[in-house]
mmCIF file of C-alpha atoms and ligand atoms in Angstrom:
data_model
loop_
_atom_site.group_PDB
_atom_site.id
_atom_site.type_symbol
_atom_site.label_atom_id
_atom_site.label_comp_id
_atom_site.label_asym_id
_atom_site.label_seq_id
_atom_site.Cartn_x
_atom_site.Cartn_y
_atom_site.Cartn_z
ATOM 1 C CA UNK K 89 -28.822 -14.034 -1.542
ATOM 2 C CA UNK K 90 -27.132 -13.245 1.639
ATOM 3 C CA UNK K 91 -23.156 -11.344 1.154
ATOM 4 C CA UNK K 92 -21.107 -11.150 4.650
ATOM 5 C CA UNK K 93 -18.855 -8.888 2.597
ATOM 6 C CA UNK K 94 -20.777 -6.516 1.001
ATOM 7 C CA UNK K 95 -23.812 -4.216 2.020
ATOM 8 C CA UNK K 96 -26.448 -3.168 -1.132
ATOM 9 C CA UNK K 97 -28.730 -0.713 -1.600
ATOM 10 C CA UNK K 98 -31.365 -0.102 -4.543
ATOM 11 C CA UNK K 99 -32.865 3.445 -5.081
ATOM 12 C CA UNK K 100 -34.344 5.081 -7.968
ATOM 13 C CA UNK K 101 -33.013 2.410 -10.300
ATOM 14 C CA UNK K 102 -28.888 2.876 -9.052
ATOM 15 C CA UNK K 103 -27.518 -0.215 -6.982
ATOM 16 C CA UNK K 104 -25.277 0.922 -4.289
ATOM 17 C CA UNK K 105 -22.257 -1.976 -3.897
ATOM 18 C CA UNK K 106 -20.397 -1.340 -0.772
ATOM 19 C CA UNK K 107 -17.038 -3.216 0.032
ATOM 20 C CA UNK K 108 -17.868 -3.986 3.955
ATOM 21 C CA UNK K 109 -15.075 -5.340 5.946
ATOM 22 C CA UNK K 110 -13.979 -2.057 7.489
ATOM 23 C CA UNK K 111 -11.835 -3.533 10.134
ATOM 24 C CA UNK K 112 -9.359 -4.440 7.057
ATOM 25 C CA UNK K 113 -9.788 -1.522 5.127
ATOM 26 C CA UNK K 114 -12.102 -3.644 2.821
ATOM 27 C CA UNK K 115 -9.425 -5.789 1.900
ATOM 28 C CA UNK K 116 -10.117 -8.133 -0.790
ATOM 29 C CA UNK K 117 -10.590 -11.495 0.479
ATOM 30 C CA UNK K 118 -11.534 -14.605 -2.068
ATOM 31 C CA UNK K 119 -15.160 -14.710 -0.539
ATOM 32 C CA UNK K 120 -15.579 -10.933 -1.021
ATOM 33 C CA UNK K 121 -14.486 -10.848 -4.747
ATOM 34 C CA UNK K 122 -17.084 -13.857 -5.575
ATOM 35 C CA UNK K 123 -19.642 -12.214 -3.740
ATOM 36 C CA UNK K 124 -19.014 -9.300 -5.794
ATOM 37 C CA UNK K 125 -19.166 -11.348 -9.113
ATOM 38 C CA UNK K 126 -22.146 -12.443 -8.123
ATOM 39 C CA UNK K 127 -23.324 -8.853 -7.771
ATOM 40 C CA UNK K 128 -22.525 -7.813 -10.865
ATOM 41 C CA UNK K 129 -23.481 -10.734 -12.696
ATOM 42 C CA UNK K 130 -26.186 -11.082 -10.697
ATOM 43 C CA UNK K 131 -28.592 -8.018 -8.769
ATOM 44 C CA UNK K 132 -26.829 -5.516 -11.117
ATOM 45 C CA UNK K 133 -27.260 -7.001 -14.079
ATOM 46 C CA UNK K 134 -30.898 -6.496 -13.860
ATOM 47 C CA UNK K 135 -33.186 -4.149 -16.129
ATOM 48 C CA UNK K 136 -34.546 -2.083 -13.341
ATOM 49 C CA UNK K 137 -30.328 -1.098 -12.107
ATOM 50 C CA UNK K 138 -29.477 1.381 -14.728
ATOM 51 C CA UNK K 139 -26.439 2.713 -12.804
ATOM 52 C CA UNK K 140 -24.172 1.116 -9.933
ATOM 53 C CA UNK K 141 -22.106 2.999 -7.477
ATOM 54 C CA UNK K 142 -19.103 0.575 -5.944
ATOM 55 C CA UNK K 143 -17.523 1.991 -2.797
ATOM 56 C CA UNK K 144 -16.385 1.083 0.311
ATOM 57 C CA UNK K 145 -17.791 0.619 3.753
ATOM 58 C CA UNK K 146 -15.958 2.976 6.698
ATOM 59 C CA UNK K 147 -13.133 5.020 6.089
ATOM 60 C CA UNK K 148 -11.580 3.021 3.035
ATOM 61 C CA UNK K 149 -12.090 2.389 -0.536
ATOM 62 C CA UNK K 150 -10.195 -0.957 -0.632
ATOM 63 C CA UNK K 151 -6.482 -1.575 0.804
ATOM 64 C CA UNK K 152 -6.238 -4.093 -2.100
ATOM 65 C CA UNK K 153 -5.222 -8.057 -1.703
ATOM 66 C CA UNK K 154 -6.273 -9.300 1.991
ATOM 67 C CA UNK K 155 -2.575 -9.975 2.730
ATOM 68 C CA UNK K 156 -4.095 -12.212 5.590
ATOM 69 C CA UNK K 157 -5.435 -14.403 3.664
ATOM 70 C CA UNK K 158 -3.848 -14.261 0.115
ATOM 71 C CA UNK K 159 -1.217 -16.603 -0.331
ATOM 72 C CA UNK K 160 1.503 -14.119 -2.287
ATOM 73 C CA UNK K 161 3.977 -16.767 -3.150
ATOM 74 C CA UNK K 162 1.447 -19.287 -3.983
ATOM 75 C CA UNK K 163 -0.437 -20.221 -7.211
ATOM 76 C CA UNK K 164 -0.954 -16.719 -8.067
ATOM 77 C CA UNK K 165 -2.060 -16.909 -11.768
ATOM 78 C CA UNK K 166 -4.713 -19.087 -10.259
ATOM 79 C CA UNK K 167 -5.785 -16.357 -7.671
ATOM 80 C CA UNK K 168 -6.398 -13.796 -10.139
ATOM 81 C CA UNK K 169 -8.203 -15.675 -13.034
ATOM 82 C CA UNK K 170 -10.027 -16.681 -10.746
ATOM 83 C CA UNK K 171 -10.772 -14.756 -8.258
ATOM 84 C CA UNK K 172 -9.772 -10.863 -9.493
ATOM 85 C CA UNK K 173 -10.122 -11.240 -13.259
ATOM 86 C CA UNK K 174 -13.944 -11.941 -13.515
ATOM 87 C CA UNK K 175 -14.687 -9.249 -11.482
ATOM 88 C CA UNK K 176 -12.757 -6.683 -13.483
ATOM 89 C CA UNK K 177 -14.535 -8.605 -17.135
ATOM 90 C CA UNK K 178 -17.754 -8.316 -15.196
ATOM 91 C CA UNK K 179 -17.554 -4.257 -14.438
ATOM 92 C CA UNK K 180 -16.451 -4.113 -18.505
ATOM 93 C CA UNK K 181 -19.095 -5.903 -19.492
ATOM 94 C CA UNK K 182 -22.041 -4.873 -17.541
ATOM 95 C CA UNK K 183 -24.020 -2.436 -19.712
ATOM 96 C CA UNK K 184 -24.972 0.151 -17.861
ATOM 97 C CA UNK K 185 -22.334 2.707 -15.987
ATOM 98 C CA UNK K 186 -20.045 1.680 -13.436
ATOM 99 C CA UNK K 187 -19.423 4.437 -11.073
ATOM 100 C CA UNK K 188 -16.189 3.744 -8.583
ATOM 101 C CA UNK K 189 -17.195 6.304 -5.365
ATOM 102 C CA UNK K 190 -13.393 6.561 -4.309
ATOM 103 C CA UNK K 191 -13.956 7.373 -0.221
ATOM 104 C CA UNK K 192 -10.887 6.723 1.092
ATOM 105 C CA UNK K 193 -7.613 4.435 0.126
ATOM 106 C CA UNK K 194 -7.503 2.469 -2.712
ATOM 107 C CA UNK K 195 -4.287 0.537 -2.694
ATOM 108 C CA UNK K 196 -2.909 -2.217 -4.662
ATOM 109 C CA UNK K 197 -6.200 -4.362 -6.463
ATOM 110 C CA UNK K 198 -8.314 -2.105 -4.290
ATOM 111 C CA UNK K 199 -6.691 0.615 -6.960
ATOM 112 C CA UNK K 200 -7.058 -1.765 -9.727
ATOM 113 C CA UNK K 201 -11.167 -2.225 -8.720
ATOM 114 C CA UNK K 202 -11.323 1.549 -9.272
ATOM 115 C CA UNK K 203 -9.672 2.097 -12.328
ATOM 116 C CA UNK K 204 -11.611 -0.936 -13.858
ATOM 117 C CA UNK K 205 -15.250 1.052 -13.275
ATOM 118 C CA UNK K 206 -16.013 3.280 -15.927
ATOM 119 C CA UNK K 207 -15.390 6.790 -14.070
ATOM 120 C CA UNK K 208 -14.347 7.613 -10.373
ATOM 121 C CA UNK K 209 -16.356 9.806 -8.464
ATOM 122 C CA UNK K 210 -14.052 10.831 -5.436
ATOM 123 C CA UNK K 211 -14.594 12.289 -1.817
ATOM 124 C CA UNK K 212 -11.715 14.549 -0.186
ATOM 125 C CA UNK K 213 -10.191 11.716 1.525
ATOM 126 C CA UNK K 214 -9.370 9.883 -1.667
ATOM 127 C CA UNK K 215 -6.254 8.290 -1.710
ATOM 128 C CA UNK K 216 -4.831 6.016 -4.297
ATOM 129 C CA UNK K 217 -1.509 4.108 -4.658
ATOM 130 C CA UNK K 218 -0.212 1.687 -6.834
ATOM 131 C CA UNK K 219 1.088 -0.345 -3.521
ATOM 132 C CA UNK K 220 2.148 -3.347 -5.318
ATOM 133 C CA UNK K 221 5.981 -2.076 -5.533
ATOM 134 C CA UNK K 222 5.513 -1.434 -1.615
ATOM 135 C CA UNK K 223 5.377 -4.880 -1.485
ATOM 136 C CA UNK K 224 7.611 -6.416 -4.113
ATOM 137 C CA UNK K 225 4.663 -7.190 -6.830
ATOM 138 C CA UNK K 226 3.973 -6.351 -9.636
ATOM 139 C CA UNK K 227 0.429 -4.273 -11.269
ATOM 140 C CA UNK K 228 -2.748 -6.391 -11.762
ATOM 141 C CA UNK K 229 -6.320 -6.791 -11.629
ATOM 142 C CA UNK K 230 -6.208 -4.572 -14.649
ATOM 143 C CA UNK K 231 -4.261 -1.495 -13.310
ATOM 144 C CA UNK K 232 -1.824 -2.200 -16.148
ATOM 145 C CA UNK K 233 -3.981 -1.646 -18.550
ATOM 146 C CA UNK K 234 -6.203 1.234 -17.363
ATOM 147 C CA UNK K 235 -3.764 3.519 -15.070
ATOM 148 C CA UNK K 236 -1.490 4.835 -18.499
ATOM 149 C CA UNK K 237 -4.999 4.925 -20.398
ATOM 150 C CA UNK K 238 -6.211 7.407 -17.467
ATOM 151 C CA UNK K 239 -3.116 9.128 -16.793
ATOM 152 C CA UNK K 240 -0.719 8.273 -19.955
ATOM 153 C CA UNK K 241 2.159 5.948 -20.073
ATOM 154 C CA UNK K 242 5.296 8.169 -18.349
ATOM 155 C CA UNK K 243 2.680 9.417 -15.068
ATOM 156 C CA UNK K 244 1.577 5.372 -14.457
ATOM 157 C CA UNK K 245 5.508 4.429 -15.074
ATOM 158 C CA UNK K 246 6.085 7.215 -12.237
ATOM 159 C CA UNK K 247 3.410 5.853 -9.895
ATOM 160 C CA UNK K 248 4.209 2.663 -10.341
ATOM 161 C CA UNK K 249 7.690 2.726 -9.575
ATOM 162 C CA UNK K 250 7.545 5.507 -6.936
ATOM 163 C CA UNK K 251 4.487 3.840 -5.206
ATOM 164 C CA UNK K 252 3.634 7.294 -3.611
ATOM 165 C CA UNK K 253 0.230 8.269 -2.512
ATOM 166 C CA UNK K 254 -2.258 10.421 -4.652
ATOM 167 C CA UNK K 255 -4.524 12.301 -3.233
ATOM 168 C CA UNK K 256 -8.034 13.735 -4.416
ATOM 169 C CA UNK K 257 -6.796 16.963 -5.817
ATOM 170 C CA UNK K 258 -4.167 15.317 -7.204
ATOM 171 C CA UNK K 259 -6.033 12.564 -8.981
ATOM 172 C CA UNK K 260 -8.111 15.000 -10.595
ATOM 173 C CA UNK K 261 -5.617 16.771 -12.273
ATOM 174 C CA UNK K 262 -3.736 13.539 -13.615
ATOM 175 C CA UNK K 263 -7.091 11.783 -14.630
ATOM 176 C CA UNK K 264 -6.890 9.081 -11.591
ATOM 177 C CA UNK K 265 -9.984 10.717 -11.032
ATOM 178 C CA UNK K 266 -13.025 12.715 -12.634
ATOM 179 C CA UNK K 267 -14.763 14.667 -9.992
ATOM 180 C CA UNK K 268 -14.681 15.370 -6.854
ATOM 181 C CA UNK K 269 -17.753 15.163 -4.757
ATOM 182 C CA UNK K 270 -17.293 17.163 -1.747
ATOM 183 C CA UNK K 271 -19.245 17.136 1.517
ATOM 184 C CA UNK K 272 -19.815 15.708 4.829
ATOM 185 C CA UNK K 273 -21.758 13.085 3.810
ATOM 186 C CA UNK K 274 -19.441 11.482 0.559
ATOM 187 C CA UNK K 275 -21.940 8.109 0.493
ATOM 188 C CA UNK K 276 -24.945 10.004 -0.222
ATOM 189 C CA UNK K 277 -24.302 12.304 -2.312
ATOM 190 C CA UNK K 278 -22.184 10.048 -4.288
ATOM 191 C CA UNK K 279 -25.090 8.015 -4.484
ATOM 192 C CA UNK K 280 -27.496 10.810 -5.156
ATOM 193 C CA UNK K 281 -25.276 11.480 -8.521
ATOM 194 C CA UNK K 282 -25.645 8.216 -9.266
ATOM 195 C CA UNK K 283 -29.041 7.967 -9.121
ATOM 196 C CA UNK K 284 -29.313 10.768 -11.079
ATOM 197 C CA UNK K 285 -27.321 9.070 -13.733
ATOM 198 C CA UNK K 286 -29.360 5.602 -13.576
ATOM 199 C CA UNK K 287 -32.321 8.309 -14.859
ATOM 200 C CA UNK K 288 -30.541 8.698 -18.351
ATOM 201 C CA UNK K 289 -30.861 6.797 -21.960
ATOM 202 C CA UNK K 290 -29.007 3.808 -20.750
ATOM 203 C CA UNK K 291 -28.763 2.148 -23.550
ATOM 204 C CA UNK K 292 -27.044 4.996 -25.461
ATOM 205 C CA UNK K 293 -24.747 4.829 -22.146
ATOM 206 C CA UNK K 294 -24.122 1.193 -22.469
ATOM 207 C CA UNK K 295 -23.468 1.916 -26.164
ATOM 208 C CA UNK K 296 -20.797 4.752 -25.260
ATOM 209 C CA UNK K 297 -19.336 2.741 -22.924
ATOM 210 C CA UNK K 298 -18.772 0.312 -25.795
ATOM 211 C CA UNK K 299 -17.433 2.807 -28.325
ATOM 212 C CA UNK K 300 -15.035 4.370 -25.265
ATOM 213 C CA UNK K 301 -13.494 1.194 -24.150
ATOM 214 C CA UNK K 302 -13.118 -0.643 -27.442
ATOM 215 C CA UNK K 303 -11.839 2.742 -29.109
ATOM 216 C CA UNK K 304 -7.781 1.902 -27.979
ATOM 217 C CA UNK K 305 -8.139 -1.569 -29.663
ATOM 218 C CA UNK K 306 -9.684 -0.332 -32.921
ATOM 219 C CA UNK K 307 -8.097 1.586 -35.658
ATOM 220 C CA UNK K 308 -10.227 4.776 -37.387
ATOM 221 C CA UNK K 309 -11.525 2.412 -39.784
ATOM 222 C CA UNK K 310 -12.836 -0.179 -37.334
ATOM 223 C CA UNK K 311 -13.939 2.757 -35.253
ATOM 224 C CA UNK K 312 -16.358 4.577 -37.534
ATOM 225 C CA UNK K 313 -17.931 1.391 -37.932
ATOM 226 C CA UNK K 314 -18.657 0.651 -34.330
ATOM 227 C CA UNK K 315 -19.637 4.298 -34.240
ATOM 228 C CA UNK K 316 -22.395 3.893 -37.104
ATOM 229 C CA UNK K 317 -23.627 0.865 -36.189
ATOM 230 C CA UNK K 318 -24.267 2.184 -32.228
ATOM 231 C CA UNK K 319 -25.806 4.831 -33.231
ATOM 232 C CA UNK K 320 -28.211 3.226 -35.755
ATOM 233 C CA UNK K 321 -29.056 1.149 -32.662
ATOM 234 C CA UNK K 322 -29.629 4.596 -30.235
ATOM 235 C CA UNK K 323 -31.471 5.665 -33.317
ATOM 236 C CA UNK K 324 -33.944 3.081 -32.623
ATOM 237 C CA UNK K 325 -34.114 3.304 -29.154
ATOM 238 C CA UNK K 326 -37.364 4.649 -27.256
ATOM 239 C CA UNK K 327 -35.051 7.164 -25.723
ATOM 240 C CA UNK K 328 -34.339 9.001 -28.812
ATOM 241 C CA UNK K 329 -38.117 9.465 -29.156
ATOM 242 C CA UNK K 330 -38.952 10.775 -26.049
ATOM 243 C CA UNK K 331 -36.144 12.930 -25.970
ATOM 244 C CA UNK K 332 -36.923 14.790 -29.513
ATOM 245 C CA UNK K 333 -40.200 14.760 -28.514
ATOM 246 C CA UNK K 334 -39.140 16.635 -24.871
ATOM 247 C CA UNK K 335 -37.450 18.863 -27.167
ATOM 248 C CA UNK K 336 -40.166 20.034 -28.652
ATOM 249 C CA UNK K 337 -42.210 20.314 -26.594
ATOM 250 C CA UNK K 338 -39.730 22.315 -23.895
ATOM 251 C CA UNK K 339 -39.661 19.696 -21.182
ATOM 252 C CA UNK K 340 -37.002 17.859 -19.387
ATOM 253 C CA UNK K 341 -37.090 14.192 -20.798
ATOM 254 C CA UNK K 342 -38.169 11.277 -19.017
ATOM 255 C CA UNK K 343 -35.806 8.583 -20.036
ATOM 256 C CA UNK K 344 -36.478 4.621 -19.868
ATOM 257 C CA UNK K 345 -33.365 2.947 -20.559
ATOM 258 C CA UNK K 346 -34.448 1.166 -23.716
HETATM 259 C C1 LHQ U 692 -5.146 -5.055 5.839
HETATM 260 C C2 LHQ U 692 -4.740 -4.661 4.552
HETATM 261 C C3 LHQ U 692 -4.634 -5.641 3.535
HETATM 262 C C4 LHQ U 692 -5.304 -7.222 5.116
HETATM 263 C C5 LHQ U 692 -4.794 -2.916 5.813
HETATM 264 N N1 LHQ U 692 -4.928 -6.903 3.862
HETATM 265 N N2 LHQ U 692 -5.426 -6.327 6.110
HETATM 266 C C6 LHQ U 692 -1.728 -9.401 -4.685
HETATM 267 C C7 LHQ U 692 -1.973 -10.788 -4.522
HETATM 268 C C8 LHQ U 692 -2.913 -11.481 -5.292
HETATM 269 C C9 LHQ U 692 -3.784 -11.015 -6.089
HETATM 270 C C10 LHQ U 692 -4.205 -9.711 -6.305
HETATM 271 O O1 LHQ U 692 -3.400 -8.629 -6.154
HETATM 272 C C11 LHQ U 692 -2.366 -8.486 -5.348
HETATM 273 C C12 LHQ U 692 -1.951 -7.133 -5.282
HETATM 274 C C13 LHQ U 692 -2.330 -6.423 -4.005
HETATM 275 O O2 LHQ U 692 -3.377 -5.865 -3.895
HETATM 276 S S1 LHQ U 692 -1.185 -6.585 -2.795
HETATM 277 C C14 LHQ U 692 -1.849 -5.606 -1.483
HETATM 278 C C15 LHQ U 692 -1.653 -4.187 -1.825
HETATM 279 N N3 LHQ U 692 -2.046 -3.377 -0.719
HETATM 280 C C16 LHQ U 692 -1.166 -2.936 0.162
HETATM 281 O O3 LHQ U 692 0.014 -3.208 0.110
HETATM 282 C C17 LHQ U 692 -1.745 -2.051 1.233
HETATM 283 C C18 LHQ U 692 -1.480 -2.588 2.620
HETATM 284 N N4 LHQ U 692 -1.989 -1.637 3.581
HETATM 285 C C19 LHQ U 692 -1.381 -0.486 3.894
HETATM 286 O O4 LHQ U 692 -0.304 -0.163 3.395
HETATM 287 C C20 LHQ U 692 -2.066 0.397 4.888
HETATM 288 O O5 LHQ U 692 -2.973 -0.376 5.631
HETATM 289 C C21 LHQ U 692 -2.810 1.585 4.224
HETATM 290 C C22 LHQ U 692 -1.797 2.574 3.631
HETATM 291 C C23 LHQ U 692 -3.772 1.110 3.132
HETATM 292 C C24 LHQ U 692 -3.658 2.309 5.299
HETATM 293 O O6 LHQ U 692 -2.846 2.603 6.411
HETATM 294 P P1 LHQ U 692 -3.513 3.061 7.781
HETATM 295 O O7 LHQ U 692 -4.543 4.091 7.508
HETATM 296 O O8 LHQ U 692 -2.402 3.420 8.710
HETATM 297 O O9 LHQ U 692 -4.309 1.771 8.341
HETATM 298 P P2 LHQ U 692 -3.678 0.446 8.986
HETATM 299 O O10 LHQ U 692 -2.441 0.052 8.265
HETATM 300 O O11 LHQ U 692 -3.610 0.623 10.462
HETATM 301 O O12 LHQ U 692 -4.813 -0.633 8.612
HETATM 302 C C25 LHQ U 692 -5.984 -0.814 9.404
HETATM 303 C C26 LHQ U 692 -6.228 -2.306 9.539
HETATM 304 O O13 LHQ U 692 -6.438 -2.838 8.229
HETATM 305 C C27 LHQ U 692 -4.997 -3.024 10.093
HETATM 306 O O14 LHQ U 692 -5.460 -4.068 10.894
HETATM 307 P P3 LHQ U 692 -5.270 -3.993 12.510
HETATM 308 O O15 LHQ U 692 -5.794 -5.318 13.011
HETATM 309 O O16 LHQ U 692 -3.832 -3.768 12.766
HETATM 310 O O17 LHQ U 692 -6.135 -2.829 12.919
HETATM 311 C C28 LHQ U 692 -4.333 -3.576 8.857
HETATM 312 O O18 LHQ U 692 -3.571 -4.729 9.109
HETATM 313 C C29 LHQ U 692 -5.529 -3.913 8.006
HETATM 314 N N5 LHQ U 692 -5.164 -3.941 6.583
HETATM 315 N N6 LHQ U 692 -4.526 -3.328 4.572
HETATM 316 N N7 LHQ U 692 -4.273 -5.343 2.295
#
């Protein structure tokens, strides 16, 4: 399929998902958010993408809603079940890593996108900010829920209420972020560590991602069951064979995914 809204790229088993409207700082528009359902229900759901990078095209993650074409006092609960909502579900439920590659602004849902991926790899021009009190709105797309599990509940009160701008440093320190990737040239070598991640056991990532995100709904109890019943299913997995085997026999493992 052909996407006016997004540019991909497939290396070495990692799907690159760029947000391309540049001229609008990658603002959301309806057609770009099913194209990128479609992505990630679609292309990056297959067995041969073990890792996806989503960034942005030009100098911008994403500057959120497209305010041109988003109707703000219109049916909004519509808009975002469905329009934002499956994308966010999708990014949660895709079992393999997620990696946001945080280039520039990420503002509003553009924030929202990023905090919904599973970590945030981020280039020295990162910028986030909540941007919906800017505006008179309120958090969504999921930023409710994730920002005070990244940062804790008084720092997303603070950033949601001041609406001030984060940047890289910043966002590292609070947990808006988790590394930094700096460089020239933020696209490849964000990409690079992502390929480099689509090379691991990704099924025991896909079952970590599980245990991670279902770990604030569950109780200990309900936990150490999840836990034992993941890792019976890594414990079958050809990936725990090769890699006890690369163990003994001193060599760097050569993962498959399954
Ligand atoms: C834009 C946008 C944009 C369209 C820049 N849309 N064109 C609401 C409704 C429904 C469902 C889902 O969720 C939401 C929540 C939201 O996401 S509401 C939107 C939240 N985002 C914002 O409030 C950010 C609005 N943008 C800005 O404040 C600035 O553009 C930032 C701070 C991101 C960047 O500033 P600058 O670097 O100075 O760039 P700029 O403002 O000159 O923008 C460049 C172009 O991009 C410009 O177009 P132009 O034709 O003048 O060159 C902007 O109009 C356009 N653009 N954001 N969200």
């Amino acid at each position: 399929m052909e996407y006016q809204n997004l540019t991909l790229e497939e290396r070495d088993g990692a799907l690159r998902i760029s947000l391309d409207r540049p001229e609008v700082l990658n603002a959301l528009s309806f057609e770009l958010l099913r194209e990128l359902n479609d992505v990630l229900t679609g292309p990056a759901a297959q067995e041969g993408v073990r890792a996806v990078l989503l960034t942005g095209a030009g100098r911008a993650f994403s500057a959120g809603a497209d305010l041109g074409s988003t109707d703000v006092s219109g049916d909004i609960r519509t808009v975002l079940e469905e329009s934002y909502h499956p994308v966010v579900r999708s990014i949660a439920k895709l079992d393999k890593p997620v990696i946001a590659g945080v280039n520039g602004v990420a503002a509003g849902a553009g924030m929202s996108l990023a905090l919904a991926c599973d970590f945030r790899l981020l280039s020295e021009e990162a910028l986030f900010t909540v941007g919906f009190s800017g505006i008179g709105l309120v958090m969504d797309a999921g930023c409710s829920y994730f920002l005070p599990r990244l940062v804790g509940l008084g720092r997303a009160m603070e950033l949601a209420m001041s609406n001030r701008r984060v940047g890289a440093e910043e966002a590292l320190a609070i947990g808006l972020g988790e590394r930094i990737v700096a460089g020239a040239d933020f696209a490849e070598e964000a990409f690079a560590q992502v390929r480099q991640l689509a090379q691991g056991p990704t099924l025991g990532y896909a079952l970590a991602k599980r245990e991670l995100r279902e770990s604030f709904a569950n109780d200990l109890d309900l936990q150490l069951l999840l836990e034992a019943d993941s890792q019976a299913r890594a414990a079958a997995s050809h990936d725990l064979r090769e890699g006890l085997a690369a163990f003994r026999e001193k060599r760097a493992p050569r993962f498959e995914g399954r």
